[in-house]
Coordinates of C-alpha atoms and ligand atoms in Angstrom, one line a residue:
M1 CA 29.6 -143.9 37.5
P2 CA 28.5 -140.4 38.4
L3 CA 30.0 -138.8 41.5
G4 CA 33.1 -140.9 42.2
F5 CA 36.0 -138.5 42.3
S6 CA 39.7 -139.0 43.1
M7 CA 41.7 -136.2 44.8
K8 CA 43.8 -135.9 41.7
E9 CA 40.8 -135.0 39.6
M10 CA 39.7 -132.4 42.1
K11 CA 43.0 -130.5 41.9
D12 CA 43.6 -130.6 38.2
N13 CA 42.7 -127.8 35.8
K14 CA 39.1 -128.2 34.7
R15 CA 38.6 -127.2 31.1
I16 CA 35.2 -125.9 30.2
L17 CA 34.2 -125.5 26.6
V18 CA 31.4 -122.9 26.1
L19 CA 29.3 -123.4 23.0
P20 CA 26.9 -120.4 22.9
G21 CA 25.2 -121.4 19.7
D22 CA 22.2 -119.6 18.2
G23 CA 19.3 -117.3 19.2
I24 CA 19.3 -116.5 22.9
G25 CA 22.2 -119.0 23.5
P26 CA 25.0 -116.4 23.6
E27 CA 23.0 -114.2 26.0
V28 CA 22.2 -116.9 28.5
C29 CA 25.7 -118.4 28.3
K30 CA 27.2 -115.1 29.1
E31 CA 25.4 -114.9 32.4
A32 CA 26.3 -118.5 33.3
T33 CA 30.0 -118.1 32.5
T34 CA 30.2 -114.8 34.5
I35 CA 28.8 -116.7 37.5
L36 CA 31.2 -119.6 36.9
E37 CA 34.1 -117.1 36.7
L38 CA 33.0 -115.7 40.0
V39 CA 32.8 -119.0 41.9
N40 CA 36.1 -119.9 40.3
E41 CA 37.6 -116.8 41.9
I42 CA 35.8 -117.2 45.3
H43 CA 36.7 -120.9 45.7
S44 CA 39.9 -121.1 43.6
L45 CA 38.5 -123.9 41.5
N46 CA 41.0 -124.0 38.8
L47 CA 38.4 -123.7 36.0
S48 CA 39.5 -122.5 32.5
F49 CA 37.3 -121.5 29.7
S50 CA 37.3 -121.6 25.9
E51 CA 34.6 -121.1 23.3
A52 CA 33.7 -122.6 20.0
L53 CA 31.0 -122.4 17.3
V54 CA 28.0 -124.7 17.1
G55 CA 24.7 -125.0 15.4
G56 CA 23.4 -122.5 12.8
S57 CA 26.1 -119.9 13.6
A58 CA 28.7 -122.6 13.0
Y59 CA 27.0 -123.5 9.7
E60 CA 27.1 -119.9 8.6
A61 CA 30.8 -119.6 9.4
T62 CA 32.1 -123.0 8.2
G63 CA 29.3 -124.8 6.3
E64 CA 28.9 -127.4 9.1
P65 CA 26.7 -127.3 12.3
L66 CA 29.4 -129.2 14.2
P67 CA 32.8 -128.3 12.7
Q68 CA 35.7 -130.6 13.3
D69 CA 37.5 -128.0 15.4
T70 CA 34.5 -127.8 17.7
L71 CA 34.3 -131.6 18.1
K72 CA 38.0 -131.7 18.8
A73 CA 37.7 -128.9 21.5
A74 CA 34.7 -130.8 22.9
R75 CA 36.8 -134.1 23.2
E76 CA 39.6 -132.2 24.9
S77 CA 37.4 -130.5 27.4
D78 CA 36.2 -131.8 30.8
A79 CA 32.7 -130.3 30.5
I80 CA 30.7 -128.4 28.0
L81 CA 28.2 -125.6 28.6
L82 CA 25.9 -125.2 25.6
G83 CA 23.4 -122.4 25.1
A84 CA 20.9 -123.4 22.3
V85 CA 20.9 -124.3 18.6
G86 CA 18.5 -123.7 15.8
G87 CA 16.3 -121.0 14.3
P88 CA 13.9 -120.4 11.4
K89 CA 16.8 -119.3 9.2
W90 CA 18.0 -122.9 9.0
D91 CA 14.7 -124.8 9.0
E92 CA 14.9 -125.5 5.3
L93 CA 18.4 -127.0 5.3
D94 CA 19.0 -130.7 4.5
Y95 CA 18.9 -132.9 7.6
Q96 CA 22.7 -133.2 7.8
Y97 CA 23.2 -129.4 8.0
R98 CA 20.5 -128.6 10.5
P99 CA 21.7 -127.0 13.7
E100 CA 20.1 -129.9 15.8
R101 CA 22.5 -132.3 14.1
A102 CA 25.3 -130.6 16.2
L103 CA 23.5 -131.5 19.4
L104 CA 22.9 -135.1 18.3
G105 CA 26.5 -135.3 17.0
L106 CA 28.0 -134.1 20.3
R107 CA 25.7 -136.5 22.3
S108 CA 26.7 -139.5 20.3
E109 CA 30.4 -138.7 19.6
L110 CA 31.0 -138.1 23.3
D111 CA 28.8 -141.0 24.3
L112 CA 26.7 -138.8 26.6
F113 CA 24.1 -141.5 27.2
A114 CA 22.7 -140.4 30.5
N115 CA 20.5 -137.3 30.4
F116 CA 19.4 -135.8 33.7
R117 CA 16.4 -133.5 33.6
P118 CA 15.4 -132.5 37.0
A119 CA 12.0 -130.7 37.4
I120 CA 12.2 -128.8 40.6
L121 CA 9.6 -126.1 41.5
S122 CA 10.9 -123.3 43.6
K123 CA 8.6 -122.5 46.4
Y124 CA 8.6 -118.9 45.1
L125 CA 7.2 -120.0 41.7
T126 CA 4.3 -122.2 42.8
S127 CA 1.8 -119.8 41.2
S128 CA 3.7 -119.8 37.9
S129 CA 3.0 -123.5 37.4
S130 CA 0.3 -124.5 34.9
L131 CA -1.1 -126.9 37.5
K132 CA -2.9 -126.1 40.8
A133 CA -0.6 -125.2 43.7
N134 CA -1.5 -128.2 45.8
K135 CA -0.6 -130.5 43.0
V136 CA 2.9 -129.1 42.5
E137 CA 4.0 -127.5 45.7
N138 CA 7.6 -128.7 46.5
L139 CA 7.7 -130.8 43.4
D140 CA 11.1 -132.4 42.9
L141 CA 11.3 -135.1 40.2
L142 CA 14.1 -136.3 38.1
I143 CA 13.7 -137.6 34.6
I144 CA 16.6 -139.7 33.3
R145 CA 16.5 -140.1 29.6
E146 CA 18.6 -142.4 27.5
L147 CA 20.2 -140.1 25.0
T148 CA 22.4 -141.9 22.5
G149 CA 20.2 -144.8 21.4
G150 CA 16.6 -145.6 20.5
I151 CA 14.7 -144.2 17.5
Y152 CA 16.9 -141.1 17.4
F153 CA 19.9 -143.1 16.2
G154 CA 18.5 -146.4 15.0
E155 CA 19.4 -147.7 11.6
P156 CA 18.0 -148.1 9.0
R157 CA 16.4 -144.8 8.6
G158 CA 15.4 -142.9 5.5
R159 CA 13.0 -142.8 2.5
T160 CA 11.7 -145.7 0.4
E161 CA 12.6 -145.3 -3.2
G162 CA 9.9 -144.6 -5.6
K163 CA 7.1 -143.7 -3.1
K164 CA 6.3 -141.3 -0.4
E165 CA 7.3 -143.4 2.5
A166 CA 9.8 -142.9 5.3
F167 CA 11.0 -144.9 8.2
N168 CA 13.1 -144.9 11.5
T169 CA 14.1 -147.7 13.6
M170 CA 13.6 -148.0 17.4
I171 CA 16.4 -150.2 18.7
Y172 CA 17.9 -150.9 22.1
N173 CA 20.2 -153.7 23.2
Q174 CA 20.7 -155.1 26.7
D175 CA 23.9 -153.1 27.4
E176 CA 22.3 -149.8 26.5
I177 CA 19.3 -150.5 28.7
E178 CA 21.5 -151.8 31.6
R179 CA 23.8 -148.8 31.7
I180 CA 21.1 -146.2 31.8
G181 CA 19.2 -148.4 34.2
R182 CA 22.2 -148.4 36.6
V183 CA 22.5 -144.7 36.5
A184 CA 18.8 -144.4 37.3
F185 CA 18.9 -146.9 40.2
E186 CA 21.9 -145.2 41.6
A187 CA 20.2 -141.8 41.3
A188 CA 17.1 -143.2 43.0
Q189 CA 19.3 -144.5 45.9
K190 CA 20.5 -141.0 46.6
R191 CA 16.9 -139.7 46.6
N192 CA 13.6 -141.2 47.7
K193 CA 14.4 -144.7 46.4
N194 CA 11.4 -144.7 44.1
L195 CA 12.1 -145.5 40.4
C196 CA 9.5 -145.6 37.7
S197 CA 10.5 -147.1 34.3
V198 CA 8.4 -145.8 31.4
D199 CA 7.9 -147.8 28.2
K200 CA 5.3 -148.9 25.8
A201 CA 5.5 -152.6 26.5
N202 CA 1.9 -153.3 25.5
V203 CA 2.9 -152.5 21.9
L204 CA 6.6 -152.3 21.2
E205 CA 9.0 -155.3 21.3
V206 CA 11.8 -152.9 22.3
S207 CA 9.8 -152.0 25.4
V208 CA 9.3 -155.6 26.3
L209 CA 13.1 -156.0 26.3
W210 CA 13.5 -152.7 28.2
R211 CA 11.1 -153.9 30.9
E212 CA 12.8 -157.3 31.1
V213 CA 16.3 -155.8 31.5
I214 CA 15.3 -153.2 34.1
T215 CA 13.4 -155.8 36.1
E216 CA 16.4 -158.1 36.1
L217 CA 18.7 -155.2 37.1
S218 CA 16.4 -154.3 40.0
K219 CA 17.6 -157.4 41.9
E220 CA 20.9 -155.6 42.4
Y221 CA 19.1 -152.6 44.0
P222 CA 16.7 -154.1 46.5
D223 CA 16.5 -150.8 48.4
V224 CA 14.9 -149.1 45.4
R225 CA 11.2 -149.5 44.8
L226 CA 10.7 -150.1 41.0
S227 CA 7.5 -149.6 39.1
H228 CA 6.7 -149.8 35.4
M229 CA 4.4 -147.4 33.6
L230 CA 3.2 -147.2 30.0
V231 CA 4.2 -143.9 28.4
D232 CA 0.7 -142.7 27.6
N233 CA -0.3 -143.3 31.2
A234 CA 2.9 -141.6 32.5
A235 CA 2.0 -138.5 30.5
M236 CA -1.4 -138.5 32.1
Q237 CA -0.1 -139.2 35.6
L238 CA 2.5 -136.4 35.3
V239 CA -0.3 -133.9 34.8
R240 CA -2.7 -135.6 37.3
E241 CA -0.5 -136.2 40.3
P242 CA 3.2 -135.3 39.5
K243 CA 4.3 -135.7 43.1
Q244 CA 3.8 -139.5 42.9
F245 CA 7.1 -139.6 41.0
D246 CA 10.7 -139.5 42.3
V247 CA 12.9 -140.7 39.5
I248 CA 11.7 -141.6 36.0
V249 CA 13.9 -143.6 33.6
T250 CA 13.0 -143.9 30.0
G251 CA 14.2 -144.2 26.4
N252 CA 15.2 -141.3 24.1
L253 CA 11.9 -140.4 22.4
F254 CA 9.7 -140.9 25.5
G255 CA 12.1 -138.9 27.6
D256 CA 12.1 -136.1 25.1
I257 CA 8.3 -135.8 25.4
L258 CA 7.9 -136.4 29.1
S259 CA 10.6 -133.9 30.0
D260 CA 8.7 -131.1 28.2
I261 CA 5.6 -132.0 30.1
A262 CA 7.5 -131.9 33.4
A263 CA 9.0 -128.6 32.4
M264 CA 5.7 -126.8 32.4
M265 CA 5.1 -127.7 36.0
T266 CA 8.1 -125.7 37.1
G267 CA 6.5 -122.5 35.9
S268 CA 8.5 -122.1 32.7
I269 CA 10.8 -124.0 30.5
G270 CA 13.2 -121.1 31.2
M271 CA 13.9 -122.6 34.6
L272 CA 15.0 -126.1 33.6
P273 CA 18.6 -127.2 33.5
S274 CA 20.0 -130.5 32.1
A275 CA 23.1 -132.6 32.2
S276 CA 24.2 -135.3 29.7
L277 CA 26.9 -137.5 31.0
N278 CA 29.2 -140.2 29.8
S279 CA 30.5 -143.0 31.9
E280 CA 33.4 -140.9 33.2
N281 CA 31.2 -138.0 34.4
K282 CA 32.2 -135.9 31.4
G283 CA 29.2 -133.9 30.6
M284 CA 27.4 -131.4 28.4
Y285 CA 25.2 -129.0 30.3
E286 CA 22.4 -127.1 28.7
P287 CA 19.1 -125.4 29.4
V288 CA 16.1 -127.6 28.3
H289 CA 14.7 -124.6 26.4
G290 CA 15.5 -123.8 22.8
S291 CA 17.0 -120.8 21.0
A292 CA 13.8 -118.7 21.2
P293 CA 14.6 -116.7 18.0
D294 CA 11.6 -114.3 18.6
I295 CA 13.4 -112.7 21.6
A296 CA 17.0 -113.3 20.6
G297 CA 19.4 -110.4 21.0
K298 CA 16.8 -108.3 23.0
G299 CA 18.2 -109.1 26.5
L300 CA 14.8 -110.5 27.6
A301 CA 15.7 -114.2 27.9
N302 CA 15.7 -116.0 31.2
P303 CA 19.2 -117.1 31.9
L304 CA 18.3 -119.1 35.1
A305 CA 18.1 -122.5 33.4
T306 CA 21.6 -122.0 32.0
I307 CA 23.0 -120.8 35.3
L308 CA 21.4 -123.9 37.0
S309 CA 23.0 -126.0 34.3
A310 CA 26.4 -124.5 35.2
A311 CA 25.7 -125.5 38.8
M312 CA 24.9 -129.1 37.7
M313 CA 28.3 -129.0 35.9
L314 CA 30.1 -128.2 39.1
R315 CA 28.3 -131.0 40.9
Y316 CA 28.2 -133.8 38.4
S317 CA 31.4 -133.4 36.4
F318 CA 33.7 -131.9 39.1
G319 CA 32.2 -133.1 42.4
L320 CA 32.0 -129.5 43.6
D321 CA 28.8 -129.7 45.6
K322 CA 29.3 -126.6 47.7
P323 CA 29.6 -123.9 45.0
A324 CA 26.8 -125.7 43.1
T325 CA 24.5 -125.4 46.0
Q326 CA 25.5 -121.8 46.6
I327 CA 24.6 -120.9 43.0
E328 CA 21.2 -122.6 43.5
M329 CA 20.7 -120.7 46.8
A330 CA 21.5 -117.4 45.1
I331 CA 18.9 -118.1 42.4
D332 CA 16.3 -119.0 45.0
K333 CA 17.1 -115.8 47.0
T334 CA 16.6 -113.8 43.8
L335 CA 13.2 -115.4 43.3
E336 CA 12.3 -114.9 47.0
Q337 CA 13.1 -111.2 46.5
G338 CA 10.4 -111.2 43.9
F339 CA 12.6 -110.7 40.8
R340 CA 11.3 -112.4 37.7
T341 CA 12.1 -112.7 34.0
Y342 CA 9.4 -112.1 31.4
D343 CA 8.5 -115.8 31.0
L344 CA 7.6 -116.0 34.7
E345 CA 4.4 -114.7 36.4
G346 CA 5.0 -111.7 38.6
S347 CA 4.5 -108.0 39.1
E348 CA 5.5 -105.9 36.1
E349 CA 7.8 -103.7 38.3
Q350 CA 9.9 -106.6 39.2
K351 CA 10.4 -108.0 35.7
L352 CA 14.1 -108.0 34.8
G353 CA 16.1 -108.7 31.6
T354 CA 18.8 -111.3 31.1
R355 CA 21.7 -109.2 32.3
E356 CA 19.8 -107.6 35.2
I357 CA 18.6 -110.9 36.7
G358 CA 22.1 -112.4 36.2
Q359 CA 23.4 -109.4 38.3
K360 CA 20.9 -110.1 41.1
V361 CA 22.1 -113.7 41.2
I362 CA 25.7 -112.4 41.4
D363 CA 24.8 -110.0 44.2
N364 CA 23.1 -112.7 46.1
L365 CA 26.0 -115.1 45.6
Q366 CA 28.5 -112.5 46.9
N367 CA 26.3 -111.9 50.0
L368 CA 26.3 -115.6 50.7
K369 CA 30.1 -115.8 51.2
Ligands
IPM401 C1 15.9 -131.8 23.5 C2 15.5 -131.3 22.1 C3 16.3 -132.1 21.1 C4 15.9 -133.6 21.2 C5 16.2 -131.6 19.7 C6 16.6 -130.2 19.5 C7 17.1 -132.4 18.7 O1 14.2 -131.4 21.9 O2 17.0 -131.8 23.9 O3 14.9 -132.3 24.2 O4 14.9 -134.0 20.6 O5 16.6 -134.3 21.9
MG402 MG1 13.0 -131.9 23.6

């Protein structure tokens, strides 16, 4: 799984599908693709780019949030960069037409079961965190969320006929738990070897099985220290003492919630990238934030989470560690220079728009060469 690359894969053309989507999606994707094009040139990476419709904008154009053409292009690509989907305009649509369906469809059709959500606090943003500096300084934790199972996809789901009642099913089987467990143990091995599995085993049968399977699996990874935590406690501990965590592994719904909590510790959700991988390192990369319709089209959005997602793409799908690290360093340099977007704390004179902060990152990247 992640990070095994043959020489052949390294040399081949790498097809990137860009799905800008809705709201601020196109603006932030533009900055990230400009940077990918630049590193492509600097390092002769053999990246090629194409674009397709997704989300509300796809619905407007075709009547579907995830058109067949887009799905086909996604299957044929080696990695996907997605901006954001959704907006108030489409809130009243039936479930199957909602922009979010595109996201869920891509995740499940491409079997992107392993969702990496790192929460890393740049040392230049300590004061932007919602927690006290001493609690979050140098925070670096990784949430690994199972992304194609659990209550998001469980059947049956629906409405009971004849009364106002609705239901979803939370279901996980051994294979699903094992494969996300392996990804998490392997990620922990590359970090501080500390894995916390989060569940609700005092109430949910699914969680009892989850705990059993993860515990059994831990025998294969004796170098990793495994702990279990109930999800309510984990939510509290994340806010109380976030640095106690190294890697967290959890199911789809709990991971959705915990990763938003972790996001606020890094100063802004505008700073958080994510990767969703299948078992062959094919991945979809997207900022954790949404489409922010209130600021869409104004050039005010923070593109750094999308640029960081592009860096994750280079590292996880293509094994290109060096250019990935350089992008991250260029972002750090930009923050060190005091430049901020409007979602981040900082002096008003150094606040920059989407394009302008993207350009600072480019300048810093070019100076690194
Ligand atoms: C996320 C989002 C999605 C999810 C929504 C938009 C379907 O909140 O990626 O965290 O719940 O997975
Ligand atoms: Mg979410």
